[in-house]
Short mmCIF file of C-alpha atoms and ligand atoms in Angstrom, two decimals:
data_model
loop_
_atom_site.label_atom_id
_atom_site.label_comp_id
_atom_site.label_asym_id
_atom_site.label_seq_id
_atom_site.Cartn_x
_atom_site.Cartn_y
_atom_site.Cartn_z
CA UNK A 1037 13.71 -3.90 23.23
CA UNK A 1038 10.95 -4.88 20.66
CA UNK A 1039 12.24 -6.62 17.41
CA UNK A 1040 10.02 -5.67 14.50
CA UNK A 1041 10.06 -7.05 10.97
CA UNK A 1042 8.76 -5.03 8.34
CA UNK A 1043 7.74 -6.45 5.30
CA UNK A 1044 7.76 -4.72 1.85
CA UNK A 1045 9.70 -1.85 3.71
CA UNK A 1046 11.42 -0.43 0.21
CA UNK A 1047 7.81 0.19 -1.27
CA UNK A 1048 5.58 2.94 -1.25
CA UNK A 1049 3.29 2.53 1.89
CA UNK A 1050 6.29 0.08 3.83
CA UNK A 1051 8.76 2.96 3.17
CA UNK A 1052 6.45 5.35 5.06
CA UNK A 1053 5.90 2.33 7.85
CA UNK A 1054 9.69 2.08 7.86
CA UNK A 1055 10.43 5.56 8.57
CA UNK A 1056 7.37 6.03 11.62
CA UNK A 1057 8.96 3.47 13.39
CA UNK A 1058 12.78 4.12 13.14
CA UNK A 1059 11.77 7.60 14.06
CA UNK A 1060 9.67 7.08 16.52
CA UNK A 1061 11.07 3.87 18.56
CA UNK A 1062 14.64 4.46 18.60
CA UNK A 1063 14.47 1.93 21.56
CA UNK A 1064 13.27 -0.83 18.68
CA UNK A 1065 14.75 -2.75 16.44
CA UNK A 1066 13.73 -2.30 12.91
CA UNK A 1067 14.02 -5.24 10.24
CA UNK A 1068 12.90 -4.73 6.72
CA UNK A 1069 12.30 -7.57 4.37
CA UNK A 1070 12.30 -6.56 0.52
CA UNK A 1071 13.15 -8.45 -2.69
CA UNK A 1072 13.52 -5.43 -4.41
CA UNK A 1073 10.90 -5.65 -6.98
CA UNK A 1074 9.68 -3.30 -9.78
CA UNK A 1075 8.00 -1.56 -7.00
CA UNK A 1076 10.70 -1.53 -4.27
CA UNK A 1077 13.92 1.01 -3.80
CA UNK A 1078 16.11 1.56 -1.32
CA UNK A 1079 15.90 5.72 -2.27
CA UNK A 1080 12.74 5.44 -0.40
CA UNK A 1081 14.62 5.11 2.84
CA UNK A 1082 17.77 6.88 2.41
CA UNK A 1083 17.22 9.07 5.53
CA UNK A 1084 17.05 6.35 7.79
CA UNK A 1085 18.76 4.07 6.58
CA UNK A 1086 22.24 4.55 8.71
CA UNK A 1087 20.04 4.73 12.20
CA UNK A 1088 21.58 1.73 14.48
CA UNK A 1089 18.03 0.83 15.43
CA UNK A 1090 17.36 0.09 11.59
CA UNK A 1091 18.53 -3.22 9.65
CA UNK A 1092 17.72 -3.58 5.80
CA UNK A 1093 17.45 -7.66 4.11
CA UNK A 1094 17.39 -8.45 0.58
CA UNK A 1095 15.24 -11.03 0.36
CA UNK A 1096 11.97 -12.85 -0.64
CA UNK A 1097 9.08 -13.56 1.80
CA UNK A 1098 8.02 -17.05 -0.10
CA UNK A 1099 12.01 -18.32 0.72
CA UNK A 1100 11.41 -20.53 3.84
CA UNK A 1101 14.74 -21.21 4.40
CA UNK A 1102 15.70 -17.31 4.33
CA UNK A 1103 12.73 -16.30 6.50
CA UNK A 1104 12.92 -18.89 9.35
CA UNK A 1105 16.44 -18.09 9.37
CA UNK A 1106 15.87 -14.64 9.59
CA UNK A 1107 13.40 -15.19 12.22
CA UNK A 1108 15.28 -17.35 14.55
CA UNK A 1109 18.51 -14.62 14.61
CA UNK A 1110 16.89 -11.52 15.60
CA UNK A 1111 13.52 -13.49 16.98
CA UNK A 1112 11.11 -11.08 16.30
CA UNK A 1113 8.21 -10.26 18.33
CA UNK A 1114 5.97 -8.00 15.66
CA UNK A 1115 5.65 -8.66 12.51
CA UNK A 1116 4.07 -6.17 10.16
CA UNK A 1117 3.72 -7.34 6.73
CA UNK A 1118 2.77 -5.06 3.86
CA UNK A 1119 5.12 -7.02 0.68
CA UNK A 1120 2.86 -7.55 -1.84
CA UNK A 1121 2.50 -7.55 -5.96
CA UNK A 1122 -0.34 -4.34 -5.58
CA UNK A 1123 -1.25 -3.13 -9.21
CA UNK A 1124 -4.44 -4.24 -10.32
CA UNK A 1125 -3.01 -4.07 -14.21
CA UNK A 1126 -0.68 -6.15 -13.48
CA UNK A 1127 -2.17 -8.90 -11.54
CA UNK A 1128 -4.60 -8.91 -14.54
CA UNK A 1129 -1.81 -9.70 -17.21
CA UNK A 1130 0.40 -11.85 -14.65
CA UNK A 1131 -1.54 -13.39 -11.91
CA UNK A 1132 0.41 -16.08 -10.66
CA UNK A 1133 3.10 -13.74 -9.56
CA UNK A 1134 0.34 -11.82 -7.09
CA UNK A 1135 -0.41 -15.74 -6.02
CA UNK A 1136 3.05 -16.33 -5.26
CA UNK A 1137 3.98 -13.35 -2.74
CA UNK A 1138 0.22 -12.44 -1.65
CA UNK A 1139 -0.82 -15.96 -0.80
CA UNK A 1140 2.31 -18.43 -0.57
CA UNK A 1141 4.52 -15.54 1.20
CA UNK A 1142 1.89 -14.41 4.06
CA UNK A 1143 1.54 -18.54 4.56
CA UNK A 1144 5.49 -18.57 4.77
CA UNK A 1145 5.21 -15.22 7.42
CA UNK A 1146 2.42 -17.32 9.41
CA UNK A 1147 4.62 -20.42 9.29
CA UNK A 1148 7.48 -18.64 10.86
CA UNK A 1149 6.23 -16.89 13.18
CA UNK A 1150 4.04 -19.95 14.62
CA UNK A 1151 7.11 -21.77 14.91
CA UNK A 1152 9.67 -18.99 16.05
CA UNK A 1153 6.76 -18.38 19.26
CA UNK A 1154 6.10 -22.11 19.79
CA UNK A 1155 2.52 -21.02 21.79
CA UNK A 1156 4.14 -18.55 23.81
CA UNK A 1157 1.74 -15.60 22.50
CA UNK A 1158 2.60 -12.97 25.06
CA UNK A 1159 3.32 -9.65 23.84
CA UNK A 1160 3.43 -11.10 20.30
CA UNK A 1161 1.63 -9.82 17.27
CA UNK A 1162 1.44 -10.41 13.23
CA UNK A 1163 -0.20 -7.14 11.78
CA UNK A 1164 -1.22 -8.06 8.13
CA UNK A 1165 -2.08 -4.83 6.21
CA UNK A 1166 -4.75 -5.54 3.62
CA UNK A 1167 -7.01 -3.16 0.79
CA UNK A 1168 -10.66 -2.61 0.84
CA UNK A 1169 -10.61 -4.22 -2.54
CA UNK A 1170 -11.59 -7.32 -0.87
CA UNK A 1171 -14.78 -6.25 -0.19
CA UNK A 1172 -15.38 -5.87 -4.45
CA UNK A 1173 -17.31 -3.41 -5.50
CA UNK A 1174 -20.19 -0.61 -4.03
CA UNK A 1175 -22.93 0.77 -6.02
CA UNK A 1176 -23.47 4.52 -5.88
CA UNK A 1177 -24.44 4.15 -2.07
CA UNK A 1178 -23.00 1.98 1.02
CA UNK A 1179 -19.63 1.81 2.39
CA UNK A 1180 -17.42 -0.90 3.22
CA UNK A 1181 -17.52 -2.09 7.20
CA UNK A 1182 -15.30 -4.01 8.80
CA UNK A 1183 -19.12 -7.35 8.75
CA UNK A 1184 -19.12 -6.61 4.46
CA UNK A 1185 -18.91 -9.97 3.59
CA UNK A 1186 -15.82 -10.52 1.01
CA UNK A 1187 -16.50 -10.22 -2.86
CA UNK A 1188 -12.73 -10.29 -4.70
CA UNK A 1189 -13.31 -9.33 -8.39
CA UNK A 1190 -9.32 -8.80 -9.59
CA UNK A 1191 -6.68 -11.77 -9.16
CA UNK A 1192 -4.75 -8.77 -7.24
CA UNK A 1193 -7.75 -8.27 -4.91
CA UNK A 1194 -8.51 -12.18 -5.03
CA UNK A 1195 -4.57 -12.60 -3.75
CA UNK A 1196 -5.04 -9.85 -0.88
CA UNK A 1197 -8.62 -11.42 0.46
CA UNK A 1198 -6.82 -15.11 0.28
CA UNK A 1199 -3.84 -13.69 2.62
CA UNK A 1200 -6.80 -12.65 4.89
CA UNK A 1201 -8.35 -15.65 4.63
CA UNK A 1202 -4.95 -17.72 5.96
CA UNK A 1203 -4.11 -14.82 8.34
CA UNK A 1204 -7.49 -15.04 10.27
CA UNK A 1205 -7.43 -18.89 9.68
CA UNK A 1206 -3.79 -19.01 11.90
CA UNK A 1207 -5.38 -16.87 14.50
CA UNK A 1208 -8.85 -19.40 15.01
CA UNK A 1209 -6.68 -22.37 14.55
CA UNK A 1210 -3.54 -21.93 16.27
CA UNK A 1211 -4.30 -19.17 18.20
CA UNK A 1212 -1.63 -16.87 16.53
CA UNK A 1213 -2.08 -13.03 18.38
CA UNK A 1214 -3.47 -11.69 14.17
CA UNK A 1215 -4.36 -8.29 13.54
CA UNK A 1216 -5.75 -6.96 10.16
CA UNK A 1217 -6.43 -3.74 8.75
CA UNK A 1218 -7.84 -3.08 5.63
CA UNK A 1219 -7.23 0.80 3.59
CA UNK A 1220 -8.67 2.37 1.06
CA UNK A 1221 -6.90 3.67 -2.08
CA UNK A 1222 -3.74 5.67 -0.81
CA UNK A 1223 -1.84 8.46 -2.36
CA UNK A 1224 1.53 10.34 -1.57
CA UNK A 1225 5.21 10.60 -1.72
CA UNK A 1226 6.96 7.59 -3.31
CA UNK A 1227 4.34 5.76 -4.97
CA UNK A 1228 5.67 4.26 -8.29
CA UNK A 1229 4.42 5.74 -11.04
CA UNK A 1230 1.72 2.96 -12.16
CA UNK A 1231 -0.29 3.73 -10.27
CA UNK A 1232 -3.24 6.73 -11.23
CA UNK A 1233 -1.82 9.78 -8.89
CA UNK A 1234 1.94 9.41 -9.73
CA UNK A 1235 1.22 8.42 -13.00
CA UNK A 1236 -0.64 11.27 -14.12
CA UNK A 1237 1.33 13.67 -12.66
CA UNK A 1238 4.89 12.20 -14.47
CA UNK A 1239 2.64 11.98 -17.78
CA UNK A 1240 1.79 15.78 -17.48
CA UNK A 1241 5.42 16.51 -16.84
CA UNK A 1242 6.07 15.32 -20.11
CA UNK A 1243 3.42 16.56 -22.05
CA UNK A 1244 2.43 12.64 -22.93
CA UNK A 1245 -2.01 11.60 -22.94
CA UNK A 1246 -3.14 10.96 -19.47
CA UNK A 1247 -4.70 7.31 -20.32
CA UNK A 1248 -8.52 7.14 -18.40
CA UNK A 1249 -10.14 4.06 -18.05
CA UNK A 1250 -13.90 4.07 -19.12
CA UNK A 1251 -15.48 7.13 -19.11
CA UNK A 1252 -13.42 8.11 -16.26
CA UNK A 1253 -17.06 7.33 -13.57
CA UNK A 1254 -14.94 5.42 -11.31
CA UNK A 1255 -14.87 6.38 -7.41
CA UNK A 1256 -11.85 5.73 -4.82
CA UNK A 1257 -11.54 6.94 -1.75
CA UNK A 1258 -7.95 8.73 -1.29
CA UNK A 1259 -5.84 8.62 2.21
CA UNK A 1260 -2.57 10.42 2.05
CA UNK A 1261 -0.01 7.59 2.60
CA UNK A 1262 1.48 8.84 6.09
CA UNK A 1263 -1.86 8.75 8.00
CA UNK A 1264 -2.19 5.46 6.73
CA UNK A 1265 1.81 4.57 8.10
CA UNK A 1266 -0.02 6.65 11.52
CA UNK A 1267 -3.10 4.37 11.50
CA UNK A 1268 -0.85 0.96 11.55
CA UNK A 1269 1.20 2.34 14.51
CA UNK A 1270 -2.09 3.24 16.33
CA UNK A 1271 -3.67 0.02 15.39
CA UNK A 1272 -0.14 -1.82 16.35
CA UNK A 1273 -0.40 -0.18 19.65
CA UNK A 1274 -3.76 -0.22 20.79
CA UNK A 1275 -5.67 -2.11 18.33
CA UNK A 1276 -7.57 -5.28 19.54
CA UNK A 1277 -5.77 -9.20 18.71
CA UNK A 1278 -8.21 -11.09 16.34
CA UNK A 1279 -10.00 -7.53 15.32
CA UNK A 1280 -10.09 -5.95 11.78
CA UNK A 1281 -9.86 -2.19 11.47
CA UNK A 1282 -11.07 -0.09 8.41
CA UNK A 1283 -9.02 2.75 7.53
CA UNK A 1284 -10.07 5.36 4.58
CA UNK A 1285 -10.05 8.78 4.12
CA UNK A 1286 -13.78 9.82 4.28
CA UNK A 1287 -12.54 11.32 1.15
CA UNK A 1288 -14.64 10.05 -2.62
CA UNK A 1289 -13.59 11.13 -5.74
CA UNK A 1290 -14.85 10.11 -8.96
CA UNK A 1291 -11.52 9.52 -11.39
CA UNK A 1292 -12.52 12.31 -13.88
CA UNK A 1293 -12.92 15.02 -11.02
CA UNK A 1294 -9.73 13.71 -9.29
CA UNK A 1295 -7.91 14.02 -12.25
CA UNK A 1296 -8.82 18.08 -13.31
CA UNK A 1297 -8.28 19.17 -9.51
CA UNK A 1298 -4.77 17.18 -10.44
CA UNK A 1299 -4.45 18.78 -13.56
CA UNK A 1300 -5.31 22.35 -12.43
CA UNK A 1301 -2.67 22.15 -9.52
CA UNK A 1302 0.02 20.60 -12.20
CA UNK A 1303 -0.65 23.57 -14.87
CA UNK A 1304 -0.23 26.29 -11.48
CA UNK A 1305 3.23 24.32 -10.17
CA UNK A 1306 4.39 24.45 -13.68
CA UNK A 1307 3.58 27.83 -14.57
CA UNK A 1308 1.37 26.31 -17.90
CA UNK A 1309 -1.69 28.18 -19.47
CA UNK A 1310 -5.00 27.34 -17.09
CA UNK A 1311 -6.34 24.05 -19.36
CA UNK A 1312 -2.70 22.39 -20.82
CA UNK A 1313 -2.80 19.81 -18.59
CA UNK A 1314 -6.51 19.03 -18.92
CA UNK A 1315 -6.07 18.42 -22.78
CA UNK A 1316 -3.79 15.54 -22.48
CA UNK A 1317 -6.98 13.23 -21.04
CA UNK A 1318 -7.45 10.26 -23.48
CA UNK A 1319 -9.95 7.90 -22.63
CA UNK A 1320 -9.07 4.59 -23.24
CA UNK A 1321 -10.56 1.07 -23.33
CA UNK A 1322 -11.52 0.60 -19.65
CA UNK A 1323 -10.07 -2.06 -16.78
CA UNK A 1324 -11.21 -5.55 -17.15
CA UNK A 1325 -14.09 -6.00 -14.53
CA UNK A 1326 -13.25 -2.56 -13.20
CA UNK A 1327 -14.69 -2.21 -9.99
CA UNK A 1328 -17.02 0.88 -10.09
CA UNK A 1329 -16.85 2.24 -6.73
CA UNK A 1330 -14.49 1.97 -3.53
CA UNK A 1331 -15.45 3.84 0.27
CA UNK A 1332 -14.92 2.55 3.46
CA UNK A 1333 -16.91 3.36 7.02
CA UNK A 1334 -14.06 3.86 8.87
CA UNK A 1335 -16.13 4.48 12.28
CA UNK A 1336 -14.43 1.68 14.20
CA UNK A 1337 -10.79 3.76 14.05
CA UNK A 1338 -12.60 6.38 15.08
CA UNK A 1339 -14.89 5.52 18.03
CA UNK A 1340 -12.27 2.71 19.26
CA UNK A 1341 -8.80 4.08 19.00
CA UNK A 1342 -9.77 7.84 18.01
CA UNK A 1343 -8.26 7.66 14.62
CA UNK A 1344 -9.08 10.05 11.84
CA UNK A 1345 -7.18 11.65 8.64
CA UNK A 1346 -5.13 14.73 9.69
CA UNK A 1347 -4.20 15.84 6.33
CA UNK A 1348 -7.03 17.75 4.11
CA UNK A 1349 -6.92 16.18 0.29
CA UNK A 1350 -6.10 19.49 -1.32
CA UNK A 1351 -3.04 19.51 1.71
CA UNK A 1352 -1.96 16.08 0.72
CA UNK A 1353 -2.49 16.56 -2.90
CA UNK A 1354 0.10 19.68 -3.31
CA UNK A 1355 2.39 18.12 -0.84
CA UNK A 1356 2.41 15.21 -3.77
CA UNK A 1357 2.86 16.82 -6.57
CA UNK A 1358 5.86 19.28 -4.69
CA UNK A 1359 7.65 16.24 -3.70
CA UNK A 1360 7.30 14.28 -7.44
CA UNK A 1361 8.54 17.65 -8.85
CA UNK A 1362 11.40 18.16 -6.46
CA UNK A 1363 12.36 14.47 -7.06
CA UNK A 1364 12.64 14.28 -10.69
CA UNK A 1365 15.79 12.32 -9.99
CA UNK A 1366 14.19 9.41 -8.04
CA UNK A 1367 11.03 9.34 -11.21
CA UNK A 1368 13.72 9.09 -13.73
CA UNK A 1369 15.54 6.32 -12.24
CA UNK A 1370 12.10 4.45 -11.57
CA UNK A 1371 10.78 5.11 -15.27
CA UNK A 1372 14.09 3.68 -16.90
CA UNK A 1373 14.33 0.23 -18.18
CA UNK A 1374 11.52 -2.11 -17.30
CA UNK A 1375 8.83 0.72 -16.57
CA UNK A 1376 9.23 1.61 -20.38
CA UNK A 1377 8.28 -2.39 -21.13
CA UNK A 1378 5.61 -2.27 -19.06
CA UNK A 1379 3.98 1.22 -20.06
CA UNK A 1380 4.38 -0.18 -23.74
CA UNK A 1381 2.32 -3.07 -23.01
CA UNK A 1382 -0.37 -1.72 -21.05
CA UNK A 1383 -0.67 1.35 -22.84
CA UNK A 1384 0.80 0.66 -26.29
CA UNK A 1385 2.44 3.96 -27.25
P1 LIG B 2123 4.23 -1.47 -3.40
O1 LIG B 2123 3.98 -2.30 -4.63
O2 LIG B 2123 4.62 -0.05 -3.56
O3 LIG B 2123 5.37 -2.14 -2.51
C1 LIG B 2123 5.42 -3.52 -2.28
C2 LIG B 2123 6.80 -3.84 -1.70
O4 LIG B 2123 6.85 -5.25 -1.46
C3 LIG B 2123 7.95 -3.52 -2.66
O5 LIG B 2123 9.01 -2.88 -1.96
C4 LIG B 2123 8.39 -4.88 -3.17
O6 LIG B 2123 9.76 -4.93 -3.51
C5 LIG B 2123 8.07 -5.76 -1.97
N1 LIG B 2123 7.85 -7.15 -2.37
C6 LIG B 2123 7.05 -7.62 -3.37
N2 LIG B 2123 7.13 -8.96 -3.44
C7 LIG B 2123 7.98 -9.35 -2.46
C8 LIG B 2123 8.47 -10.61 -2.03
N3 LIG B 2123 8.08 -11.75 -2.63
N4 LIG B 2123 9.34 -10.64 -1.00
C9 LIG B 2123 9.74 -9.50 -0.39
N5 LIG B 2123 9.32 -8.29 -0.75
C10 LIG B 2123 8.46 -8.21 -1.77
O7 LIG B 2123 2.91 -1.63 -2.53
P2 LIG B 2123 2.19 -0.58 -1.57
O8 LIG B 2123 1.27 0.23 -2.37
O9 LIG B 2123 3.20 0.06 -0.71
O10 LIG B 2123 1.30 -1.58 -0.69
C11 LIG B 2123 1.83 -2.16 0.49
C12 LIG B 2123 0.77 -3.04 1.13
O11 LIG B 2123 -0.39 -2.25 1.42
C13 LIG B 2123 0.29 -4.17 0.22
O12 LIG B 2123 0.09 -5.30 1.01
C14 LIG B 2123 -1.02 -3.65 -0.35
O13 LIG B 2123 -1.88 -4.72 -0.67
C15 LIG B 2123 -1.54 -2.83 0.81
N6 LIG B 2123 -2.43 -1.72 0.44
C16 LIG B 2123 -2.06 -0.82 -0.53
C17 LIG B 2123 -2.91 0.26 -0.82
C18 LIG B 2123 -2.53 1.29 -1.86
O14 LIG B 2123 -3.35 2.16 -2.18
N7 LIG B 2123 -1.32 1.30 -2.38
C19 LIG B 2123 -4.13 0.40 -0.16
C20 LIG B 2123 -4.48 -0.55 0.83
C21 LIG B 2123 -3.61 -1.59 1.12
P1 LIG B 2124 -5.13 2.58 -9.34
O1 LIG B 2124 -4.27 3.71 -8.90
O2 LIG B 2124 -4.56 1.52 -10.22
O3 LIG B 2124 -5.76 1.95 -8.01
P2 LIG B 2124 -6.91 0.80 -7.84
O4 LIG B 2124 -7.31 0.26 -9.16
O5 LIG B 2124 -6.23 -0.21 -7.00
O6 LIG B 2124 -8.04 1.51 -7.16
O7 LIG B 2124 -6.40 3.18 -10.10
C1 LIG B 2124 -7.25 4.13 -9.46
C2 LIG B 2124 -8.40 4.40 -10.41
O8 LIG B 2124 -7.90 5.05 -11.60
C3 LIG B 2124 -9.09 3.14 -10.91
O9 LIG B 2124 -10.49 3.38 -11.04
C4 LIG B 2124 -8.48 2.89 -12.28
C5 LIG B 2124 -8.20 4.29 -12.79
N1 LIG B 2124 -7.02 4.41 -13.70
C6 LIG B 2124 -7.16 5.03 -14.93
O10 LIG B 2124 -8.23 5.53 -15.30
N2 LIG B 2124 -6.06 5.11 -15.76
C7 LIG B 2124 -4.85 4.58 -15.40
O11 LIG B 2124 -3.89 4.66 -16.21
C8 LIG B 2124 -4.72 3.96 -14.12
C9 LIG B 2124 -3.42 3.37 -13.68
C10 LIG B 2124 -5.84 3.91 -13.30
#
């Protein structure tokens, strides 16, 4: 019986990692790590969360007492770690927080795990799951490969290609079995409502401006969340110790053209007049050294371990918006309280 830890299980990406492997390994054991942030909620995971392979901890990855403790009851052999501060606005007005859990936690992970296996490497792995933000930012051509030489321009992106940094430095050093992986922007079920996707479509809901960045120019490169929770198990499986995988969804989208396909599907779904979502857009004073573009060659996943997206964008998108309007219960209770702090001070009204 493999004994996994999870990190950052109650978030948006974790929750989906969460629920692949309780599902699928019924044989493993299944430890999730959370502190419960902003960011993470245990509604993510209420239909696993009474499975006897499946064991949820409150607690923070940076506490070395709770995390060697943790790691020398249920002695783990995998550790996937996704906890992380992730929003780019944030890390911009707070960036010692994205210091604390992106750099000091992974270091506390590495720590543990170094110690828990004491050189005894065999059928042991610590899977850090990373952002193509690392690589900074593409002109109009080029993609990211797994060679592009790192070029953080955000303190969140900064935090993310630090972790890398220490997680590649255990595995040259002290031989730790690391593997990396590194996504492009991801969209889906779940994702707190910060971020541009769930944002927009809880702002059109209510009828409030749909706040673009800039002239709106931007590119990302979307991956519906549960090929991305797909990609990790392949990679977990099969993937090579020491390598770095590039996952994205072959899938660019400038933010202006994302966001009428968005607003087209919202005005359908809500039975509005073609165009009443579309008048809410409200350009705004744009990102602080907003990286222009974001699209990853993602070549290696498939010519090494055969890995491509299965969902279609237009699939994935009007899954999204079905599930945020069938679970206007789990927005509310994300958007009450702090969220209406935070909205006020990034977006003033
Ligand atoms: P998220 O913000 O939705 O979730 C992060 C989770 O980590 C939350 O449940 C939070 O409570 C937990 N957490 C934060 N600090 C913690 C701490 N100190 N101790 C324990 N738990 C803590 O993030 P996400 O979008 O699901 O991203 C997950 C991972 O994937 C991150 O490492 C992120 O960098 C990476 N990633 C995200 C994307 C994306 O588009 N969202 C793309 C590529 C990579
Ligand atoms: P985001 O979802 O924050 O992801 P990231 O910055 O990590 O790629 O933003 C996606 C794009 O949307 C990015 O170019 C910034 C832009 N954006 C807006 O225009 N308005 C918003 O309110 C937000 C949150 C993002």
């Amino acid at each position: 019986m493999k004994h996994i830890l999870i990190t950052g299980g109650a978030g948006f990406i974790g929750s989906h990692v969460v629920r692949q492997f309780v599902n699928n390994y019924p044989d493993n054991l299944i430890v999730n790590i959370d502190n419960l942030t902003y960011a993470g909620n245990l509604l993510n995971l209420t239909d696993v969360e009474k499975k006897s392979n499946y064991r949820f901890v409150k607690g923070d990855i940076v506490d070395e007492d709770k995390v060697f403790s943790l790691f020398e009851q249920y002695r783990f052999d995998t550790i996937i770690h996704l906890a992380a501060e992730s929003h780019v606005d944030r890390s911009i007005a707070n960036p010692m927080a994205f210091v604390h859990t992106n750099v000091l936690g992974t270091v506390n992970l590495l720590n543990a795990a170094r110690h828990i296996w004491n050189q005894d490497y065999h059928d042991k792995k610590f899977y850090h799951i990373s952002t193509d933000e690392v690589y900074g930012s593409l002109g109009e051509d080029g993609l990211f490969t797994e060679e592009t030489p790192y070029d953080p321009r955000s303190p969140y992106s900064a935090s993310k290609a630090s972790s890398d940094h220490f997680v590649r430095a255990w595995y040259h050093t002290y031989g730790l079995p690391v593997i990396l992986s590194n996504c492009s922007n991801n969209y889906g079920p779940n994702q707190f409502p910060e971020k541009l996707i769930p944002l927009f479509i809880n702002n059109i809901i209510h009828n409030k401006p749909l706040p673009v960045y800039g002239k709106g120019e931007n590119v990302r490169d979307w991956l519906y969340v549960v090929d991305h929770a797909m990609a990790i198990d392949l990679i977990l499986r099969k993937g090579r110790i020491g390598e770095t995988y590039n996952i994205g969804g072959h899938n660019e989208w400038k933010n202006l053209d994302l966001i009428r396909v968005l607003c087209k599907i919202m005005d359908k779904k809500l039975d509005r007049a073609a165009g009443t979502s579309e008048k809410l857009i409200t350009y705004v004073k744009d990102r602080a050294g907003h990286d222009l573009r974001y699209a990853i060659d993602a070549s290696k996943m498939l010519d090494e371990l055969g890995w491509k997206p299965s969902v279609t964008f237009e699939e994935g998108l009007d899954k999204t918006v079905d599930w945020y309007l069938e679970n206007e219960d789990w927005l509310n209770q994300v958007t009450s309280g702090d969220y209406q702090t935070y909205y006020q001070q990034q977006y003033g009204s």
